[in-house]
């Protein structure tokens, strides 16, 4: 995978945008994430932007009708664009007008035709399975087939959009009949979302070694979940209204090219089934996993500062991004530019690496105590939940994903 590295990953490269050279920035010259933006409070059309330090470079006039058109371009054009952006923003290049991120507002970065949520976090699958099936936490298909369900794209919102607490059918275990009421168990799910680049035609699957061509980039994704609605409705067809009342994503898409330095080998634990041949190859094993650090933060109305609830990493995923893509299209299903594939909750192996409150509080039985003495099992009205992600490696610049925040409003 070292062939994917080039001068745009050089840690010594600097930008003429001073804030991009700050070691703490999410957006150094080596990142170059895309967003859809306009001036705050304006009615301007949404435009493609590139994050650099605390500024945005406007790509109007660069030849892309919209983000979906950019996403549809082949991989070699994506890499050529990255090189052009790097040359435009590197130290010594002529300075251009930029918009400070503080003066911008963001949209969901592209038209998301279809949204699929996978379940690649095996530690999450085991922990949640243990809550519901103590004797049989992991279902037998899990280690053979990437599990997923078709979600809903209309309720995907960009970071900063408040979400109303949903009402739904809830059936207490000892009750004879369900009641329709505001959910009392609103939870987060720490996920990454993979945006599809070039798609595939209906009936034309692709091989695992072609999957990278179809991967555009990653965003943070919070799959808000109503844990009291979910158990009553999910059998036999899977998640429904417990999931589709809102899904928050970060405004920024970090490209697969920017993430190249953070690839790591894809491995399976000793004794686990190896992936079937259509989900396996030497190149895949060499570098299809990623080392991307993930965090969950909570800020309640009464706490002065946000509190970190959990840390995890994409490296704990049981199935790779390439396997998600390849499996999704393996029956001939056509993926399209801008489709979004969620990874599923990316919990780590340790209890404090859980990516949901469901796991952190053992199904609500062990509330979290915050530094100010407040307790939480699930989210209360006014709580703000934030996800963060960044990738670091010696010899390379740290790159980050920007914020993925949402606040819960009272039920309507
Ligand atoms: Mn999910």
Short mmCIF file of C-alpha atoms and ligand atoms in Angstrom, two decimals:
data_model
loop_
_atom_site.label_atom_id
_atom_site.label_comp_id
_atom_site.label_asym_id
_atom_site.label_seq_id
_atom_site.Cartn_x
_atom_site.Cartn_y
_atom_site.Cartn_z
CA UNK A 1 0.00 0.00 0.00
CA UNK A 2 3.05 2.27 0.18
CA UNK A 3 2.50 2.96 -3.53
CA UNK A 4 -0.51 5.04 -2.46
CA UNK A 5 1.81 7.45 -0.66
CA UNK A 6 3.25 10.46 -2.47
CA UNK A 7 4.53 13.98 -1.80
CA UNK A 8 1.06 15.08 -0.61
CA UNK A 9 1.64 12.96 2.52
CA UNK A 10 5.04 14.53 3.31
CA UNK A 11 4.89 15.58 6.95
CA UNK A 12 7.27 18.48 6.29
CA UNK A 13 5.01 20.11 3.68
CA UNK A 14 3.55 23.44 4.82
CA UNK A 15 0.77 25.70 3.59
CA UNK A 16 0.59 29.46 3.01
CA UNK A 17 -2.53 29.25 5.22
CA UNK A 18 -0.92 29.78 8.64
CA UNK A 19 -3.60 27.91 10.64
CA UNK A 20 -2.98 24.77 8.54
CA UNK A 21 0.52 24.57 10.03
CA UNK A 22 -0.78 24.48 13.62
CA UNK A 23 -0.03 20.94 14.91
CA UNK A 24 -3.48 20.88 16.57
CA UNK A 25 -5.51 21.53 13.41
CA UNK A 26 -7.69 18.77 11.97
CA UNK A 27 -7.04 20.13 8.49
CA UNK A 28 -3.34 20.45 7.65
CA UNK A 29 -2.20 20.55 4.01
CA UNK A 30 -1.99 16.72 4.09
CA UNK A 31 -5.75 16.30 4.75
CA UNK A 32 -7.75 18.42 2.23
CA UNK A 33 -11.29 17.24 3.19
CA UNK A 34 -14.37 18.22 1.16
CA UNK A 35 -17.54 19.91 2.40
CA UNK A 36 -20.66 21.58 1.04
CA UNK A 37 -20.81 25.16 2.35
CA UNK A 38 -22.00 28.74 1.95
CA UNK A 39 -21.70 31.99 3.94
CA UNK A 40 -23.62 31.76 7.23
CA UNK A 41 -27.11 33.17 6.94
CA UNK A 42 -26.89 33.69 3.17
CA UNK A 43 -29.12 32.21 0.50
CA UNK A 44 -26.12 31.49 -1.72
CA UNK A 45 -26.09 28.16 -3.53
CA UNK A 46 -24.22 25.39 -1.71
CA UNK A 47 -20.70 24.99 -3.09
CA UNK A 48 -17.93 22.43 -2.77
CA UNK A 49 -15.23 23.55 -0.38
CA UNK A 50 -11.92 22.17 0.85
CA UNK A 51 -10.92 22.56 4.49
CA UNK A 52 -7.47 24.03 5.11
CA UNK A 53 -6.63 25.00 8.70
CA UNK A 54 -9.54 27.15 9.92
CA UNK A 55 -10.41 28.28 6.36
CA UNK A 56 -12.31 26.99 3.32
CA UNK A 57 -11.13 27.03 -0.30
CA UNK A 58 -14.09 27.48 -2.64
CA UNK A 59 -14.02 25.03 -5.58
CA UNK A 60 -16.49 27.06 -7.67
CA UNK A 61 -14.93 27.23 -11.12
CA UNK A 62 -12.92 24.04 -10.69
CA UNK A 63 -15.19 22.13 -13.08
CA UNK A 64 -17.44 20.03 -10.83
CA UNK A 65 -21.19 20.62 -11.07
CA UNK A 66 -21.68 19.34 -7.54
CA UNK A 67 -20.22 16.91 -5.00
CA UNK A 68 -21.93 13.89 -6.58
CA UNK A 69 -20.30 14.74 -9.92
CA UNK A 70 -16.91 14.93 -8.18
CA UNK A 71 -17.57 11.61 -6.44
CA UNK A 72 -18.38 9.94 -9.77
CA UNK A 73 -14.90 10.68 -11.15
CA UNK A 74 -12.46 7.73 -11.36
CA UNK A 75 -9.73 7.24 -8.79
CA UNK A 76 -6.92 8.62 -10.95
CA UNK A 77 -8.85 11.90 -11.33
CA UNK A 78 -9.42 12.04 -7.56
CA UNK A 79 -5.67 11.75 -7.05
CA UNK A 80 -4.98 14.39 -9.73
CA UNK A 81 -7.39 16.77 -7.98
CA UNK A 82 -5.64 16.15 -4.65
CA UNK A 83 -2.32 17.06 -6.28
CA UNK A 84 -3.83 20.25 -7.74
CA UNK A 85 -5.27 21.25 -4.37
CA UNK A 86 -1.95 20.53 -2.67
CA UNK A 87 -0.09 22.67 -5.21
CA UNK A 88 -2.64 25.48 -4.79
CA UNK A 89 -2.38 25.55 -1.00
CA UNK A 90 1.29 24.70 -0.37
CA UNK A 91 3.70 27.30 0.92
CA UNK A 92 4.97 29.51 -1.89
CA UNK A 93 1.87 29.23 -4.08
CA UNK A 94 -0.03 32.48 -4.79
CA UNK A 95 -2.45 33.32 -1.97
CA UNK A 96 -6.18 33.20 -2.79
CA UNK A 97 -9.32 34.49 -1.07
CA UNK A 98 -10.63 31.98 1.49
CA UNK A 99 -13.70 31.91 3.73
CA UNK A 100 -13.09 31.44 7.47
CA UNK A 101 -14.88 28.31 8.69
CA UNK A 102 -16.34 30.46 11.48
CA UNK A 103 -18.28 32.41 8.81
CA UNK A 104 -19.64 29.33 6.98
CA UNK A 105 -22.63 27.05 7.32
CA UNK A 106 -22.70 23.50 6.02
CA UNK A 107 -25.07 21.11 4.30
CA UNK A 108 -25.04 17.33 4.11
CA UNK A 109 -22.11 17.17 1.66
CA UNK A 110 -23.87 15.42 -1.24
CA UNK A 111 -27.17 13.91 -2.36
CA UNK A 112 -27.25 10.62 -0.47
CA UNK A 113 -29.31 8.32 -2.64
CA UNK A 114 -29.15 5.27 -0.41
CA UNK A 115 -27.91 4.72 3.12
CA UNK A 116 -26.92 1.29 4.43
CA UNK A 117 -25.79 0.67 7.98
CA UNK A 118 -23.47 -2.26 8.61
CA UNK A 119 -22.60 -3.97 11.90
CA UNK A 120 -18.81 -4.40 11.61
CA UNK A 121 -18.02 -3.73 15.28
CA UNK A 122 -17.74 -7.25 16.69
CA UNK A 123 -17.18 -6.00 20.25
CA UNK A 124 -20.43 -4.03 19.96
CA UNK A 125 -22.23 -7.03 18.46
CA UNK A 126 -21.00 -9.25 21.32
CA UNK A 127 -21.77 -6.73 24.08
CA UNK A 128 -25.27 -5.99 22.78
CA UNK A 129 -25.89 -9.67 22.06
CA UNK A 130 -24.88 -10.47 25.66
CA UNK A 131 -27.53 -8.05 26.96
CA UNK A 132 -30.29 -9.76 24.96
CA UNK A 133 -28.96 -13.35 24.65
CA UNK A 134 -26.54 -14.05 27.54
CA UNK A 135 -25.98 -17.64 26.43
CA UNK A 136 -25.55 -16.85 22.73
CA UNK A 137 -24.16 -13.32 22.32
CA UNK A 138 -22.80 -13.61 18.77
CA UNK A 139 -25.11 -15.07 16.15
CA UNK A 140 -23.47 -17.77 14.00
CA UNK A 141 -23.62 -15.81 10.73
CA UNK A 142 -21.66 -12.85 12.12
CA UNK A 143 -18.15 -14.12 11.33
CA UNK A 144 -19.10 -15.18 7.79
CA UNK A 145 -21.28 -12.45 6.31
CA UNK A 146 -21.08 -8.66 6.78
CA UNK A 147 -24.42 -7.84 8.45
CA UNK A 148 -26.27 -4.70 7.41
CA UNK A 149 -29.69 -3.16 6.87
CA UNK A 150 -31.02 -0.54 4.49
CA UNK A 151 -31.48 2.72 6.37
CA UNK A 152 -33.14 5.98 5.42
CA UNK A 153 -31.31 8.89 3.79
CA UNK A 154 -33.96 11.65 4.18
CA UNK A 155 -33.29 12.00 7.92
CA UNK A 156 -29.49 12.26 7.64
CA UNK A 157 -28.52 15.71 8.94
CA UNK A 158 -25.29 17.65 9.21
CA UNK A 159 -23.49 18.27 12.50
CA UNK A 160 -25.11 21.02 14.57
CA UNK A 161 -28.68 20.16 13.58
CA UNK A 162 -30.81 19.62 16.73
CA UNK A 163 -32.87 16.43 16.87
CA UNK A 164 -36.29 16.03 18.41
CA UNK A 165 -36.80 13.13 20.80
CA UNK A 166 -38.97 10.64 18.89
CA UNK A 167 -42.21 9.07 20.06
CA UNK A 168 -42.82 5.43 19.38
CA UNK A 169 -44.25 2.13 20.50
CA UNK A 170 -42.60 0.88 23.66
CA UNK A 171 -43.54 -2.38 25.34
CA UNK A 172 -42.28 -2.89 28.90
CA UNK A 173 -41.41 -6.59 29.45
CA UNK A 174 -44.15 -7.09 32.07
CA UNK A 175 -46.89 -5.19 30.20
CA UNK A 176 -49.61 -6.85 28.12
CA UNK A 177 -49.67 -4.14 25.46
CA UNK A 178 -47.30 -1.47 24.14
CA UNK A 179 -47.77 2.24 24.71
CA UNK A 180 -47.03 5.11 22.32
CA UNK A 181 -44.83 7.63 24.12
CA UNK A 182 -41.62 9.69 23.89
CA UNK A 183 -38.57 7.44 23.89
CA UNK A 184 -36.85 7.39 27.29
CA UNK A 185 -33.72 5.62 26.01
CA UNK A 186 -32.08 7.83 23.38
CA UNK A 187 -28.60 6.59 22.59
CA UNK A 188 -25.73 7.40 20.25
CA UNK A 189 -23.75 5.05 18.02
CA UNK A 190 -20.11 5.87 17.27
CA UNK A 191 -19.64 5.12 13.58
CA UNK A 192 -17.81 6.19 10.48
CA UNK A 193 -19.66 6.61 7.20
CA UNK A 194 -18.10 5.64 3.87
CA UNK A 195 -19.19 7.70 0.87
CA UNK A 196 -19.31 5.76 -2.39
CA UNK A 197 -17.35 7.25 -5.29
CA UNK A 198 -17.85 5.76 -8.76
CA UNK A 199 -20.72 3.29 -8.67
CA UNK A 200 -21.29 -0.04 -10.40
CA UNK A 201 -23.99 -0.95 -12.90
CA UNK A 202 -26.92 -3.09 -11.77
CA UNK A 203 -25.99 -6.74 -12.18
CA UNK A 204 -22.24 -6.02 -12.32
CA UNK A 205 -20.44 -6.77 -9.05
CA UNK A 206 -16.77 -5.93 -8.60
CA UNK A 207 -13.85 -7.78 -7.02
CA UNK A 208 -12.34 -7.02 -3.61
CA UNK A 209 -9.23 -5.52 -5.23
CA UNK A 210 -11.42 -3.06 -7.17
CA UNK A 211 -13.21 -1.86 -4.04
CA UNK A 212 -10.86 1.08 -3.40
CA UNK A 213 -11.85 2.56 -6.76
CA UNK A 214 -15.42 2.85 -5.41
CA UNK A 215 -14.47 4.41 -2.05
CA UNK A 216 -14.53 8.22 -1.98
CA UNK A 217 -13.96 9.08 1.68
CA UNK A 218 -15.07 8.90 5.29
CA UNK A 219 -17.23 11.04 7.55
CA UNK A 220 -18.14 10.72 11.22
CA UNK A 221 -21.61 9.27 11.71
CA UNK A 222 -23.84 9.15 14.79
CA UNK A 223 -26.64 6.62 14.29
CA UNK A 224 -29.00 7.94 17.00
CA UNK A 225 -31.03 5.04 18.38
CA UNK A 226 -34.15 4.73 20.54
CA UNK A 227 -33.31 1.68 22.66
CA UNK A 228 -36.85 1.26 24.02
CA UNK A 229 -38.49 1.36 20.57
CA UNK A 230 -35.87 -0.92 19.01
CA UNK A 231 -36.46 -4.25 20.85
CA UNK A 232 -40.22 -4.22 20.24
CA UNK A 233 -40.12 -3.42 16.53
CA UNK A 234 -36.95 -5.04 15.18
CA UNK A 235 -38.09 -8.64 14.69
CA UNK A 236 -38.37 -10.06 12.11
CA UNK A 237 -37.37 -7.40 9.54
CA UNK A 238 -34.71 -5.40 11.40
CA UNK A 239 -34.31 -1.80 12.64
CA UNK A 240 -36.97 0.71 11.58
CA UNK A 241 -38.34 3.73 13.49
CA UNK A 242 -35.85 3.33 16.35
CA UNK A 243 -33.16 4.38 13.88
CA UNK A 244 -34.58 6.67 11.22
CA UNK A 245 -35.59 9.70 13.31
CA UNK A 246 -32.15 11.16 12.65
CA UNK A 247 -28.58 10.33 11.71
CA UNK A 248 -25.93 13.01 12.17
CA UNK A 249 -22.79 13.23 10.03
CA UNK A 250 -19.84 15.60 10.16
CA UNK A 251 -19.73 18.21 7.35
CA UNK A 252 -16.32 17.03 6.17
CA UNK A 253 -15.40 14.08 3.96
CA UNK A 254 -11.84 12.92 4.58
CA UNK A 255 -10.71 11.28 1.36
CA UNK A 256 -9.30 7.77 1.10
CA UNK A 257 -6.19 9.35 -0.43
CA UNK A 258 -5.63 11.42 2.73
CA UNK A 259 -6.05 8.28 4.83
CA UNK A 260 -3.47 6.22 2.88
CA UNK A 261 -0.73 6.57 5.55
CA UNK A 262 -3.03 5.10 8.18
CA UNK A 263 -3.73 1.80 6.45
CA UNK A 264 -2.80 -1.30 8.45
CA UNK A 265 -2.96 -5.02 7.68
CA UNK A 266 -6.37 -6.69 7.80
CA UNK A 267 -6.14 -9.68 10.12
CA UNK A 268 -8.48 -12.18 11.72
CA UNK A 269 -7.96 -13.63 15.20
CA UNK A 270 -6.48 -17.12 15.37
CA UNK A 271 -9.24 -19.72 15.04
CA UNK A 272 -11.83 -17.39 13.48
CA UNK A 273 -13.23 -18.27 10.04
CA UNK A 274 -11.26 -16.63 7.25
CA UNK A 275 -13.29 -14.46 4.84
CA UNK A 276 -14.75 -16.30 1.84
CA UNK A 277 -12.60 -15.87 -1.32
CA UNK A 278 -14.72 -13.03 -2.77
CA UNK A 279 -13.91 -10.98 0.38
CA UNK A 280 -10.23 -11.90 0.55
CA UNK A 281 -7.01 -11.19 -1.37
CA UNK A 282 -3.31 -10.71 -0.59
CA UNK A 283 -3.58 -6.96 -1.27
CA UNK A 284 -6.61 -6.74 0.99
CA UNK A 285 -4.81 -8.52 3.83
CA UNK A 286 -1.79 -6.25 3.36
CA UNK A 287 -3.57 -2.95 3.98
CA UNK A 288 -7.38 -2.84 4.00
CA UNK A 289 -7.82 -1.88 7.67
CA UNK A 290 -7.32 1.62 9.07
CA UNK A 291 -5.93 3.03 12.30
CA UNK A 292 -8.34 5.89 13.02
CA UNK A 293 -8.89 7.00 16.62
CA UNK A 294 -12.49 7.72 17.65
CA UNK A 295 -14.05 9.50 20.64
CA UNK A 296 -17.48 10.09 22.15
CA UNK A 297 -18.10 13.33 24.09
CA UNK A 298 -21.12 14.45 26.14
CA UNK A 299 -22.05 17.94 27.27
CA UNK A 300 -25.13 18.26 29.46
CA UNK A 301 -26.85 21.63 30.06
CA UNK A 302 -25.45 21.62 33.63
CA UNK A 303 -21.81 20.76 32.83
CA UNK A 304 -19.38 23.53 32.04
CA UNK A 305 -17.29 21.41 29.71
CA UNK A 306 -17.84 18.37 27.54
CA UNK A 307 -16.80 15.03 29.06
CA UNK A 308 -15.18 12.25 27.08
CA UNK A 309 -17.20 9.07 27.53
CA UNK A 310 -15.23 6.69 25.37
CA UNK A 311 -12.28 6.15 23.01
CA UNK A 312 -12.13 3.52 20.31
CA UNK A 313 -10.60 2.87 16.90
CA UNK A 314 -11.70 1.79 13.43
CA UNK A 315 -9.02 -0.92 13.62
CA UNK A 316 -11.41 -2.98 15.78
CA UNK A 317 -13.87 -3.41 12.89
CA UNK A 318 -14.36 -7.08 11.99
CA UNK A 319 -15.07 -6.27 8.33
CA UNK A 320 -13.11 -3.73 6.28
CA UNK A 321 -14.49 -0.82 4.27
CA UNK A 322 -13.48 -2.73 1.10
CA UNK A 323 -15.42 -5.78 2.29
CA UNK A 324 -18.49 -3.62 3.00
CA UNK A 325 -18.39 -2.26 -0.56
CA UNK A 326 -17.62 -5.59 -2.23
CA UNK A 327 -20.22 -7.52 -0.27
CA UNK A 328 -22.91 -4.86 -0.87
CA UNK A 329 -22.43 -5.13 -4.64
CA UNK A 330 -21.71 -8.89 -4.67
CA UNK A 331 -25.30 -9.79 -5.62
CA UNK A 332 -25.31 -7.21 -8.41
CA UNK A 333 -26.79 -4.41 -6.30
CA UNK A 334 -25.78 -1.11 -7.88
CA UNK A 335 -23.97 1.38 -5.65
CA UNK A 336 -24.12 5.00 -6.76
CA UNK A 337 -21.92 8.06 -6.21
CA UNK A 338 -22.90 9.62 -2.88
CA UNK A 339 -24.38 6.48 -1.32
CA UNK A 340 -23.45 6.24 2.34
CA UNK A 341 -22.39 3.04 4.12
CA UNK A 342 -22.23 3.20 7.92
CA UNK A 343 -19.70 0.94 9.62
CA UNK A 344 -21.89 0.09 12.60
CA UNK A 345 -20.94 0.95 16.17
CA UNK A 346 -17.16 0.80 16.48
CA UNK A 347 -16.68 -0.33 20.06
CA UNK A 348 -13.28 -1.55 21.18
CA UNK A 349 -12.62 -4.65 23.27
CA UNK A 350 -12.45 -2.86 26.66
CA UNK A 351 -15.60 -1.71 28.51
CA UNK A 352 -14.52 1.96 28.35
CA UNK A 353 -14.08 1.68 24.58
CA UNK A 354 -17.80 1.20 23.97
CA UNK A 355 -19.38 3.29 21.24
CA UNK A 356 -22.89 3.46 22.70
CA UNK A 357 -24.49 4.27 26.04
CA UNK A 358 -26.28 0.92 25.83
CA UNK A 359 -22.90 -0.76 26.33
CA UNK A 360 -21.33 1.87 28.62
CA UNK A 361 -24.26 1.57 31.07
CA UNK A 362 -24.96 -2.17 30.61
CA UNK A 363 -28.38 -1.59 29.15
CA UNK A 364 -29.06 1.35 31.46
CA UNK A 365 -28.44 -0.66 34.64
CA UNK A 366 -25.17 1.10 35.55
CA UNK A 367 -25.53 4.84 34.91
CA UNK A 368 -22.45 6.92 34.14
CA UNK A 369 -21.54 9.51 36.79
CA UNK A 370 -20.23 12.73 35.27
CA UNK A 371 -17.57 14.91 37.00
CA UNK A 372 -20.28 17.32 38.23
CA UNK A 373 -22.16 14.46 39.92
CA UNK A 374 -24.90 14.13 37.31
CA UNK A 375 -25.82 10.65 36.17
CA UNK A 376 -26.82 9.42 32.74
CA UNK A 377 -28.12 6.09 31.50
CA UNK A 378 -29.44 7.51 28.23
CA UNK A 379 -29.61 11.05 26.83
CA UNK A 380 -31.86 13.70 28.40
CA UNK A 381 -33.32 16.74 26.65
CA UNK A 382 -30.67 19.38 26.12
CA UNK A 383 -27.77 16.91 26.11
CA UNK A 384 -25.23 17.44 23.34
CA UNK A 385 -23.46 14.37 22.03
CA UNK A 386 -20.28 14.78 19.98
CA UNK A 387 -18.10 12.37 18.01
CA UNK A 388 -14.49 13.06 17.05
CA UNK A 389 -11.94 11.18 14.95
CA UNK A 390 -8.32 11.58 13.97
CA UNK A 391 -5.50 9.56 12.49
CA UNK A 392 -1.93 9.75 13.76
CA UNK A 393 1.27 7.92 12.89
CA UNK A 394 4.93 8.69 13.53
CA UNK A 395 6.44 10.42 10.51
CA UNK A 396 3.09 11.76 9.26
CA UNK A 397 0.90 14.77 9.99
CA UNK A 398 -2.10 14.09 12.22
CA UNK A 399 -5.36 14.59 10.34
CA UNK A 400 -8.82 15.00 11.88
CA UNK A 401 -12.45 14.76 10.83
CA UNK A 402 -14.00 17.92 12.33
CA UNK A 403 -17.07 17.84 14.60
CA UNK A 404 -20.12 15.58 14.57
CA UNK A 405 -22.43 17.13 17.17
CA UNK A 406 -26.14 17.04 17.89
CA UNK A 407 -28.38 18.18 20.74
CA UNK A 408 -31.58 16.39 21.81
CA UNK A 409 -34.72 18.56 21.93
CA UNK A 410 -37.89 17.64 23.88
CA UNK A 411 -40.44 15.48 22.07
CA UNK A 412 -42.93 17.42 19.95
MN1 LIG B 1 -25.82 1.75 13.64
#
